[in-house]
Coordinates of C-alpha atoms in Angstrom, one line a residue:
X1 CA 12.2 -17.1 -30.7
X2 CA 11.9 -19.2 -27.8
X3 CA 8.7 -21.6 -28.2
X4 CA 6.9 -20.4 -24.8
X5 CA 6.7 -16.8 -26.9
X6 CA 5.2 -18.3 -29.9
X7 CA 2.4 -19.8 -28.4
X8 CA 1.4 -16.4 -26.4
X9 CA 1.9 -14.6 -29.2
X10 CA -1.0 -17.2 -31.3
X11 CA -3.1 -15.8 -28.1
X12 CA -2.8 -12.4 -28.0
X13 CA -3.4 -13.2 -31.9
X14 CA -6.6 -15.0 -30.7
X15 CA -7.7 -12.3 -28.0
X16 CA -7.0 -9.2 -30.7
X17 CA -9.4 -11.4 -33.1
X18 CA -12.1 -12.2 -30.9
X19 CA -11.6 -15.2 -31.0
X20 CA -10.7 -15.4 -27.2
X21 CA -13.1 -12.9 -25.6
X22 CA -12.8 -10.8 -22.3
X23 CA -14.0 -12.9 -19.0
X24 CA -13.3 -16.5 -21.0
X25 CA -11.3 -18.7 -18.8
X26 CA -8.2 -20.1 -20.2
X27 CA -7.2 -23.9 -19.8
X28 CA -6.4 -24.9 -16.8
X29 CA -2.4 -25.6 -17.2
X30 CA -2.4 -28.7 -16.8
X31 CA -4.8 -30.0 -19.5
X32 CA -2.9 -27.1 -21.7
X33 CA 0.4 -28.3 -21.6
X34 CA -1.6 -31.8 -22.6
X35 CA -3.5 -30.2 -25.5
X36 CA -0.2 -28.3 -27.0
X37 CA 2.0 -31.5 -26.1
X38 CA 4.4 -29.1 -24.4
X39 CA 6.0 -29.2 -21.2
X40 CA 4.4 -27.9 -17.9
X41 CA 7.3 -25.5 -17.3
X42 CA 6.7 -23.8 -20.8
X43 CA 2.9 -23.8 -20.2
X44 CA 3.4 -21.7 -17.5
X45 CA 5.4 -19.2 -19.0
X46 CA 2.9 -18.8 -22.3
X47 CA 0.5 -17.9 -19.3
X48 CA 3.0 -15.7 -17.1
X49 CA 3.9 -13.9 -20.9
X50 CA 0.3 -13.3 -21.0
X51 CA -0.2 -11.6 -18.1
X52 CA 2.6 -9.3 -18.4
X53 CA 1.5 -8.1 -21.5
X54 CA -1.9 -7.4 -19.5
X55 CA -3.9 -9.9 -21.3
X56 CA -4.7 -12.1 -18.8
X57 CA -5.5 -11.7 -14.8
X58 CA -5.4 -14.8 -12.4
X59 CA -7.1 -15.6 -9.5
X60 CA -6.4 -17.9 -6.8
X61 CA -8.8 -20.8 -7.1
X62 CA -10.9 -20.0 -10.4
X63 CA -8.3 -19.9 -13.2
X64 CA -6.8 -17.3 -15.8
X65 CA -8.9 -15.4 -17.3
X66 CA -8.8 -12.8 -20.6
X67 CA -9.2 -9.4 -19.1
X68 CA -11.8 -7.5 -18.9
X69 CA -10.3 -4.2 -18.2
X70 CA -7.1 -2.9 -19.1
X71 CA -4.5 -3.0 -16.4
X72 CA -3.7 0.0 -14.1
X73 CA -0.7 2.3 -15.2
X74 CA 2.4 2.3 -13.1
X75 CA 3.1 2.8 -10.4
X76 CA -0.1 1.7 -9.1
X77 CA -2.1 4.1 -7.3
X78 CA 0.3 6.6 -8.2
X79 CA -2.2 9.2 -9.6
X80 CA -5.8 10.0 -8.7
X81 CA -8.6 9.1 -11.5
X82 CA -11.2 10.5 -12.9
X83 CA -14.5 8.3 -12.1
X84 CA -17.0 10.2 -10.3
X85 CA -16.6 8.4 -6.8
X86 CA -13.1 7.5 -5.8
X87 CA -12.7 4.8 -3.8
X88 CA -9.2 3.9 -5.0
X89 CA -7.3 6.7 -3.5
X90 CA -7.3 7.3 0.1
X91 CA -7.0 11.3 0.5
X92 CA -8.7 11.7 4.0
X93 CA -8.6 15.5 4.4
X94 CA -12.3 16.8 6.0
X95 CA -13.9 20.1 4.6
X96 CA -12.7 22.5 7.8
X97 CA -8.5 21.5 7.9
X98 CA -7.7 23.7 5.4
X99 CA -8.5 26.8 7.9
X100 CA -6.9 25.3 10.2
X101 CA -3.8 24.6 8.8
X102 CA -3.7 28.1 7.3
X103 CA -4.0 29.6 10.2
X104 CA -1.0 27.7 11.9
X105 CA 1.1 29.4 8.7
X106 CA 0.2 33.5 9.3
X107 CA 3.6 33.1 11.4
X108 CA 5.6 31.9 8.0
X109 CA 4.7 34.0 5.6
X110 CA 6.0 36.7 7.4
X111 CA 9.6 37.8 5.5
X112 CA 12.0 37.1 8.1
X113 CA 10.0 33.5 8.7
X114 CA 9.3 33.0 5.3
X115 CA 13.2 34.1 4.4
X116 CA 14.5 31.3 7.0
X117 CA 11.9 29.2 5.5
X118 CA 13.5 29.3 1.6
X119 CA 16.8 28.2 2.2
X120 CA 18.2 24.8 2.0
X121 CA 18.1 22.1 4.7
X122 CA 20.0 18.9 4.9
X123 CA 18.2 15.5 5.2
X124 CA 18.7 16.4 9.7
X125 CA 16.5 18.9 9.4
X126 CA 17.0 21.2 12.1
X127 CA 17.0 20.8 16.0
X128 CA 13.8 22.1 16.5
X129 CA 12.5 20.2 13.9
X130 CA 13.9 16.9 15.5
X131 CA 12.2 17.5 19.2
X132 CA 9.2 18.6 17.7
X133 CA 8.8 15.6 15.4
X134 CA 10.0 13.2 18.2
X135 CA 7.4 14.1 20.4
X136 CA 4.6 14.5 18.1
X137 CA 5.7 10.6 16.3
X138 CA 5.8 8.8 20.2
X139 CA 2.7 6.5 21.1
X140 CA 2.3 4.0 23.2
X141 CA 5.4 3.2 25.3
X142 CA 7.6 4.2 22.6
X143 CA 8.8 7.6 21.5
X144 CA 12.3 8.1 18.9
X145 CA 15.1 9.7 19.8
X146 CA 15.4 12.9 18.1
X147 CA 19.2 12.6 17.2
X148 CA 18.3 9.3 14.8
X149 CA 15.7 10.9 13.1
X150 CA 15.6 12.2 8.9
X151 CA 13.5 14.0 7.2
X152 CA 12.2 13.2 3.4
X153 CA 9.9 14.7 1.0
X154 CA 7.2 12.4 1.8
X155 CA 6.4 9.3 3.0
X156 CA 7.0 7.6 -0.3
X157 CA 10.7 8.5 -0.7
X158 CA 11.4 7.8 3.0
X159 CA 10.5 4.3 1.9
X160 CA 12.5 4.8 -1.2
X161 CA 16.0 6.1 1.0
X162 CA 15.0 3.2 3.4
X163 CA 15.6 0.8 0.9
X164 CA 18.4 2.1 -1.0
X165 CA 20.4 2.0 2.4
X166 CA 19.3 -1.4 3.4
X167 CA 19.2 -3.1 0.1
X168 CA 22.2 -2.9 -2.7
X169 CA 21.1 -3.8 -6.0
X170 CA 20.7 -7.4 -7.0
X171 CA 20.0 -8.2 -3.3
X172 CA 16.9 -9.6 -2.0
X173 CA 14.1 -7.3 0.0
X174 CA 11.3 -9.1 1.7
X175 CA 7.6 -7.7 1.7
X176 CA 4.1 -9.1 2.7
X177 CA 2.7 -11.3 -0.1
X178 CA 0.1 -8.4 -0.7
X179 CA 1.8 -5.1 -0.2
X180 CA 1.7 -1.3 -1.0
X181 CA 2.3 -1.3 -4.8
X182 CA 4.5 1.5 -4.8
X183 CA 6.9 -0.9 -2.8
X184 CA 7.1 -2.8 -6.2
X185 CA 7.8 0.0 -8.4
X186 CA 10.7 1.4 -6.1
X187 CA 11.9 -2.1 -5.9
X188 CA 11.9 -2.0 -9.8
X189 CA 13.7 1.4 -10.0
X190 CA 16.5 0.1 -7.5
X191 CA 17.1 -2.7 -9.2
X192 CA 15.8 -4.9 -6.1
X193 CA 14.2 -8.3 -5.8
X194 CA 11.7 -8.6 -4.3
X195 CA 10.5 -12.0 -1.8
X196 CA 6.9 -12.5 -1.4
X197 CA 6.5 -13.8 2.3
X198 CA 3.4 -15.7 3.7
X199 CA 0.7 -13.9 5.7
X200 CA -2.1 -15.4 7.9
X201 CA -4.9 -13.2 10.3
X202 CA -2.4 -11.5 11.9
X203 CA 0.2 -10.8 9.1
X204 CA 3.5 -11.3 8.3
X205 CA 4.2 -15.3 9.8
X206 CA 7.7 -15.4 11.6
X207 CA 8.3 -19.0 9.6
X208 CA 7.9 -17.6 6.4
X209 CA 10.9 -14.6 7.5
X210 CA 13.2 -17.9 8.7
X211 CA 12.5 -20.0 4.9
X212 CA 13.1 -17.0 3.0
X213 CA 16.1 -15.9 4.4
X214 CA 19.3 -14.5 3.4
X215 CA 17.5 -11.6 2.7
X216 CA 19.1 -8.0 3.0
X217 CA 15.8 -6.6 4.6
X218 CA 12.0 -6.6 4.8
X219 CA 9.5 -4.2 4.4
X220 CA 6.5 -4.6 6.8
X221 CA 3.2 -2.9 7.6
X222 CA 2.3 -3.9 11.2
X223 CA -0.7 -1.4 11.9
X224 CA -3.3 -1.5 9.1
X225 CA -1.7 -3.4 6.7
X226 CA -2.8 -1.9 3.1
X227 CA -4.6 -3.4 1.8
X228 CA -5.5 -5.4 4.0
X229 CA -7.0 -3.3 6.6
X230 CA -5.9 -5.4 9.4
X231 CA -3.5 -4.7 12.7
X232 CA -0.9 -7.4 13.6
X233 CA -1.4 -7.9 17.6
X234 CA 1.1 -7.8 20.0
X235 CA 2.3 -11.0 20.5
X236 CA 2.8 -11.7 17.0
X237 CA 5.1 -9.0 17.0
X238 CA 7.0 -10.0 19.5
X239 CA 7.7 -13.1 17.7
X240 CA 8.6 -11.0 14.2
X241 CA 11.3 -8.9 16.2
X242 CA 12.6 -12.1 17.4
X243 CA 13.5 -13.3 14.2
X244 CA 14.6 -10.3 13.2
X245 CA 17.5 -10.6 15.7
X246 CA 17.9 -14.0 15.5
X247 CA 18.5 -13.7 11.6
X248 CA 20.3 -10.5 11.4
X249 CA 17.9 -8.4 9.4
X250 CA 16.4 -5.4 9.4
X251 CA 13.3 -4.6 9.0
X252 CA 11.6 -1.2 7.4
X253 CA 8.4 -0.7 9.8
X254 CA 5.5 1.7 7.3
X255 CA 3.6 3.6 10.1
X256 CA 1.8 5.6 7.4
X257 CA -1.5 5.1 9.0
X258 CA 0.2 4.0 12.8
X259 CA -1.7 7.2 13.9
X260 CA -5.1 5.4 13.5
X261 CA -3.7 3.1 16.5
X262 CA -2.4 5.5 18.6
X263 CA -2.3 2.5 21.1
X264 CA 0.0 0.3 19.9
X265 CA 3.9 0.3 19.7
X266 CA 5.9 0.3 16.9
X267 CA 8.6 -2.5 16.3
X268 CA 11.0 -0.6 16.7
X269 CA 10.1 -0.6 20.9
X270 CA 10.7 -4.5 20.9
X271 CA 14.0 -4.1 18.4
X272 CA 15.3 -1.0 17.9
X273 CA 18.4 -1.7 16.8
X274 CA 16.8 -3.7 13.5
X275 CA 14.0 -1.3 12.8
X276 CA 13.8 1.7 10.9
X277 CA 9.9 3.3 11.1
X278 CA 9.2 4.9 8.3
X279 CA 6.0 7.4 8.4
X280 CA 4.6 10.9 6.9
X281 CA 1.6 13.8 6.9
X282 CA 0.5 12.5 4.1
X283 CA -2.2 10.4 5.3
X284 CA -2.1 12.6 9.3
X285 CA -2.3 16.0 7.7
X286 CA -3.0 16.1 3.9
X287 CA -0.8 15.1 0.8
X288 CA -0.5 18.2 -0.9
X289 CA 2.1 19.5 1.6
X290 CA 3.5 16.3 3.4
X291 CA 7.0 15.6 4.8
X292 CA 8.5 12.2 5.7
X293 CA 10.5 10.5 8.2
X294 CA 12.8 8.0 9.6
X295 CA 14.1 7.0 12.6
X296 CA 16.8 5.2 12.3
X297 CA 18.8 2.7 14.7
X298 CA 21.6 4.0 16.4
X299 CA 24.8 4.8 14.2
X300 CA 23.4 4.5 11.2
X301 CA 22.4 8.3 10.5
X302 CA 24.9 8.9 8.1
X303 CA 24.1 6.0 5.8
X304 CA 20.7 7.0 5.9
X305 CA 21.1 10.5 5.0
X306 CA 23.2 9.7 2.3
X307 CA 20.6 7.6 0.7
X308 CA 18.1 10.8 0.3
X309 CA 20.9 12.6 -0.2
X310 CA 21.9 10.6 -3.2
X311 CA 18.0 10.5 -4.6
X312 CA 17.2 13.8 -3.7
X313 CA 14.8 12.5 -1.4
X314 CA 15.5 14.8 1.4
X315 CA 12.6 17.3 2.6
X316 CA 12.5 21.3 1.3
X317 CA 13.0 23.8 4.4
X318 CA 9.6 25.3 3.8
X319 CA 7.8 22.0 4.4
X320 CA 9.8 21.2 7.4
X321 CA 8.9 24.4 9.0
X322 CA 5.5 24.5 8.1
X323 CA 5.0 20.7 9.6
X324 CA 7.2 22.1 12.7
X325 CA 4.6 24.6 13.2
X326 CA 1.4 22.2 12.8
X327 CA 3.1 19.8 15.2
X328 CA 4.0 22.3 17.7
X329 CA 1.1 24.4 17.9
X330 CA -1.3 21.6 19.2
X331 CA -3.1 21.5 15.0
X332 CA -1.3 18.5 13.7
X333 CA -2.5 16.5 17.0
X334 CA -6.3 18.1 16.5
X335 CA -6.6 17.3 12.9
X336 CA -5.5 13.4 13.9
X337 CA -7.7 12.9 16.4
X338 CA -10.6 13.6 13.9
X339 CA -9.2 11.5 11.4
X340 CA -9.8 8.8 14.4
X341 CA -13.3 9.3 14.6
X342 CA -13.6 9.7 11.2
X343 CA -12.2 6.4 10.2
X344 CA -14.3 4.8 12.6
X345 CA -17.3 6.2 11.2
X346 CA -16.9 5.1 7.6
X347 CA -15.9 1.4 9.1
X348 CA -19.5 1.6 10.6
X349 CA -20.7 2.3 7.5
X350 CA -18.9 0.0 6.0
X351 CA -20.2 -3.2 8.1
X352 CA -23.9 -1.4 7.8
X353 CA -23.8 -1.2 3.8
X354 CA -21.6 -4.6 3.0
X355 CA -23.5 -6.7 5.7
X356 CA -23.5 -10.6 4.9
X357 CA -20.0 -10.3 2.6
X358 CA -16.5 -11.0 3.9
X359 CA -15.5 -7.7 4.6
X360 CA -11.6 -7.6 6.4
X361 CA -10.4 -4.5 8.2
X362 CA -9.2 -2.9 11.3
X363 CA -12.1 -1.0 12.4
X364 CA -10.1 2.5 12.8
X365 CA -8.7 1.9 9.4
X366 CA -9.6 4.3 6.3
X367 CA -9.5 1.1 4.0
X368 CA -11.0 -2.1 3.7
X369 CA -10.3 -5.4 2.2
X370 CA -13.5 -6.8 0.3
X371 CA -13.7 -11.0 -0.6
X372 CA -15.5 -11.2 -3.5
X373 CA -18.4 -13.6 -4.0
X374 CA -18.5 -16.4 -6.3
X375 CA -18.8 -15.6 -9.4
X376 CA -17.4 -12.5 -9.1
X377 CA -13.5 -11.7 -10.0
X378 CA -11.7 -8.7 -9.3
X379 CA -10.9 -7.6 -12.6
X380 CA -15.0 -8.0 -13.8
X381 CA -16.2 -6.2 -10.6
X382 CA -13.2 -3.5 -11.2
X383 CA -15.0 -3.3 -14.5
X384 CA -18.8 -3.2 -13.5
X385 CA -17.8 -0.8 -10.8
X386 CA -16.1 2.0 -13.6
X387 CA -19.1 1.7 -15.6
X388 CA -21.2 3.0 -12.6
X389 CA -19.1 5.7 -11.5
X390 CA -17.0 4.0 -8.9
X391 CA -13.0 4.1 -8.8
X392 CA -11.9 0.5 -6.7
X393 CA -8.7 -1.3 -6.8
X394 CA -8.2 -4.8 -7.8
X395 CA -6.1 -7.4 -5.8
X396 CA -3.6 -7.8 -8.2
X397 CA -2.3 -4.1 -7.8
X398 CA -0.7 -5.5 -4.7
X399 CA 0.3 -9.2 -5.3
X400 CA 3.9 -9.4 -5.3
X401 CA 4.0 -13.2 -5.9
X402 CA 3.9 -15.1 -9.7
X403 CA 1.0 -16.5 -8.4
X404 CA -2.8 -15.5 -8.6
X405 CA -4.0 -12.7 -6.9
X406 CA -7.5 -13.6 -4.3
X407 CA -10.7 -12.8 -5.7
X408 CA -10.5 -9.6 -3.5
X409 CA -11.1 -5.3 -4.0
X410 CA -9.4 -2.4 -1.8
X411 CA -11.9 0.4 -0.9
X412 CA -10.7 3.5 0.2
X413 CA -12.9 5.2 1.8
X414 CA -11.5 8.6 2.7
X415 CA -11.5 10.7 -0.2
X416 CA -15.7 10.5 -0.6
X417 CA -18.1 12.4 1.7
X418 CA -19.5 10.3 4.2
X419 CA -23.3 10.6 2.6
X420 CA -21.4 9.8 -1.1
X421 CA -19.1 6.8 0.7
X422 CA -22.7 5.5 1.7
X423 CA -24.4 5.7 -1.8
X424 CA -21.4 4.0 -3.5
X425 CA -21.6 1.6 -0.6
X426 CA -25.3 0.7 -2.0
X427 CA -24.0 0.7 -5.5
X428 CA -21.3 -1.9 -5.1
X429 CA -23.4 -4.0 -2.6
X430 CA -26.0 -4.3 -5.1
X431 CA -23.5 -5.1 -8.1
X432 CA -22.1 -8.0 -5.5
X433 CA -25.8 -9.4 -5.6
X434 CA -25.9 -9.8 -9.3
X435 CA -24.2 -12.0 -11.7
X436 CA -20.9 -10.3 -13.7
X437 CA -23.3 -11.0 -17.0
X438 CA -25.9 -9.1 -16.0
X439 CA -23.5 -5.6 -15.5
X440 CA -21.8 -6.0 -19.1
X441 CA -22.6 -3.1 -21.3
X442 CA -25.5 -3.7 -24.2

């Protein structure tokens, strides 16, 4: 056995015992490797053995630490829990959509509709489908053309197709150095690597695309970024799509939430022949009856189709015409434009209730991006937060890198009523104030 797994496994010997106990901070690595009389390298991998086995959580600037929590199931965020305030899962559907949606389906359920509706579709969809969804995805300056745009079962597996066309197995996909877990667990599945790249305020930096390069792709979240809330400005995207020429890469655009920022143009207007936008109803509409899509640079269609094809990613004919109808009939638009003041709203009461602590976020986003104060770590508060009732995501969910994760928490703050959102608000404020000793259980 190699020596770097004989060592963890004397910890994980320690930590089962009680010996090590959860929130003790282990050596730093240095004075470790110095106390074992091992190498540096191999000290590091006793600690990186630890924390896949979910022992042990880093954080950037305070040190590794014994959990206190057990480590979220994969794929993270993949299922919604069971505390009694979610603010892990975003699921922003208001308490009246439901009519309206139903009432955009009378028309389906009538046999001959409903008949047209049950057969199968290919990854196309259909003309009408493709005008429709054209017109109802433009903003801004930009608007897709409906002959390069697919249709998938959600947003989810259009990311999913996206990469499986751009990416062969063994070959290298860039992604944001804190990105949308699921990225990671399709990226597992595909047997893709994936390249942490450097962010800064306004997200993805161009020099960190140029030092990681060759890279087949890179997955991006321009409009706000999960989980970090925040919107890369214009010029900055300029500069990205730049790059992306200059380099030769493609890059897969997630304008899952894009409809929040109905103002600003996709990537694909600066470099359409690189981008593929990738986007859903999950997050516009609801995500118990979604649809995805992609639009596609020109002449690649058939590569793309084949790619949900092949993972039977494509959408079902019922959801297509179902979303058809919302988007055509003026509800899909309605229900959007509340989801814009709603979002608002909760960011008001957002920078009402967390007043004095580093809160980041768009303020039209449904999510925020909460710096913890000292002492605080994310997997303690994660902990605290459970034992009051309150569902809230650690930063390490979306750390890509080998490195520690911030001393950081992603609230969501859809799913909650607005009145609830504010009481949890209160809650977690109030836990911040303490000290992590004074919220352990008796």
């Amino acid at each position: 056995m190699d020596d770097y797994r004989v060592i963890a496994d004397e910890l994980a010997a320690d930590i089962a015992a009680g010996r090590l106990r959860p929130g003790d901070r282990l050596l730093p690595l240095r004075r470790f490797a110095r106390n074992r009389r091992i190498a540096g390298s191999t000290a590091a991998r006793v600690y990186r053995e630890l924390s896949r086995r979910g022992l042990t959580v880093g954080e950037v600037g305070r040190g590794t630490f014994v959990r206190t929590a057990a480590p979220a199931a994969e794929p993270a965020l993949a299922e919604p829990g069971g505390a009694r305030v979610d603010l892990e899962m975003n699921f922003p559907v208001l308490p009246h959509h439901p009519a309206l949606l139903a009432k955009s389906l009378e028309h389906l359920v009538r046999p001959d509709a409903l008949a047209a509706a049950l057969r199968p579709v290919g990854a196309a969809g259909t003309a009408v489908a493709r005008r429709t969804a054209a017109a109802h995805l433009a903003r801004a300056d930009w608007a897709p053309d409906p002959g390069q745009l697919l249709f998938a079962g959600n947003g989810r597996q259009a990311v999913a197709a996206a990469v499986a066309a751009l990416v062969p197995a063994g070959e290298r996909l860039g992604v944001e150095a804190l990105t949308y877990p699921v990225v990671k667990g399709i990226a597992t599945r595909l047997g893709v690597t994936l390249v942490p790249l450097a962010m800064d305020e306004h997200g993805l930096t161009p020099e960190a695309l140029r030092a990681a390069a060759p890279l087949r792709a890179v997955y991006v979240q321009p409009a706000l970024h999960n989980p970090l809330g925040t919107t890369m400005p214009g010029p900055r995207r300029a500069e990205l799509a730049a790059v992306l020429r200059e380099l030769g890469i493609h890059v897969i655009e997630d304008a899952i939430y894009g409809f929040l920022r109905n103002d600003l143009p996709p990537l694909a207007a600066l470099a359409p022949e690189r981008t593929v936008v990738v986007d859903s109803l999950s997050k516009r509409l609801a995500p118990g009856l979604s649809l995805g899509f992609l639009t596609v640079p020109t002449g690649t269609t058939q590569d793309f189709a084949t790619a949900l094809r092949s993972g039977t990613w494509a959408a079902s004919r019922f959801a297509l015409d179902a979303a058809t109808r919302w988007m055509a009939d003026g509800t899909a638009a309605a229900i959007e434009e509340e989801k814009r003041s709603d979002a608002a709203a909760r960011q008001r009461i957002v920078a009402e209730r967390l007043a004095g602590f580093r809160v980041r976020a768009d303020p039209r986003a449904y999510h925020c991006w909460w710096e913890l104060p000292d002492p605080w770590r994310a997997d303690t508060f994660v902990a605290a937060a459970a034992r009051r009732g309150i569902a809230v995501t650690p930063s390490g969910a979306f750390a890509v890198g080998p490195g520690h994760a911030p001393g950081a928490v992603r609230l969501a703050l859809a799913s909650p009523s607005v009145d609830t959102l504010a009481g949890a608000l209160d809650v977690l404020a109030g836990l911040a104030r303490g000290m992590p000793e004074d919220s352990a259980p008796e």
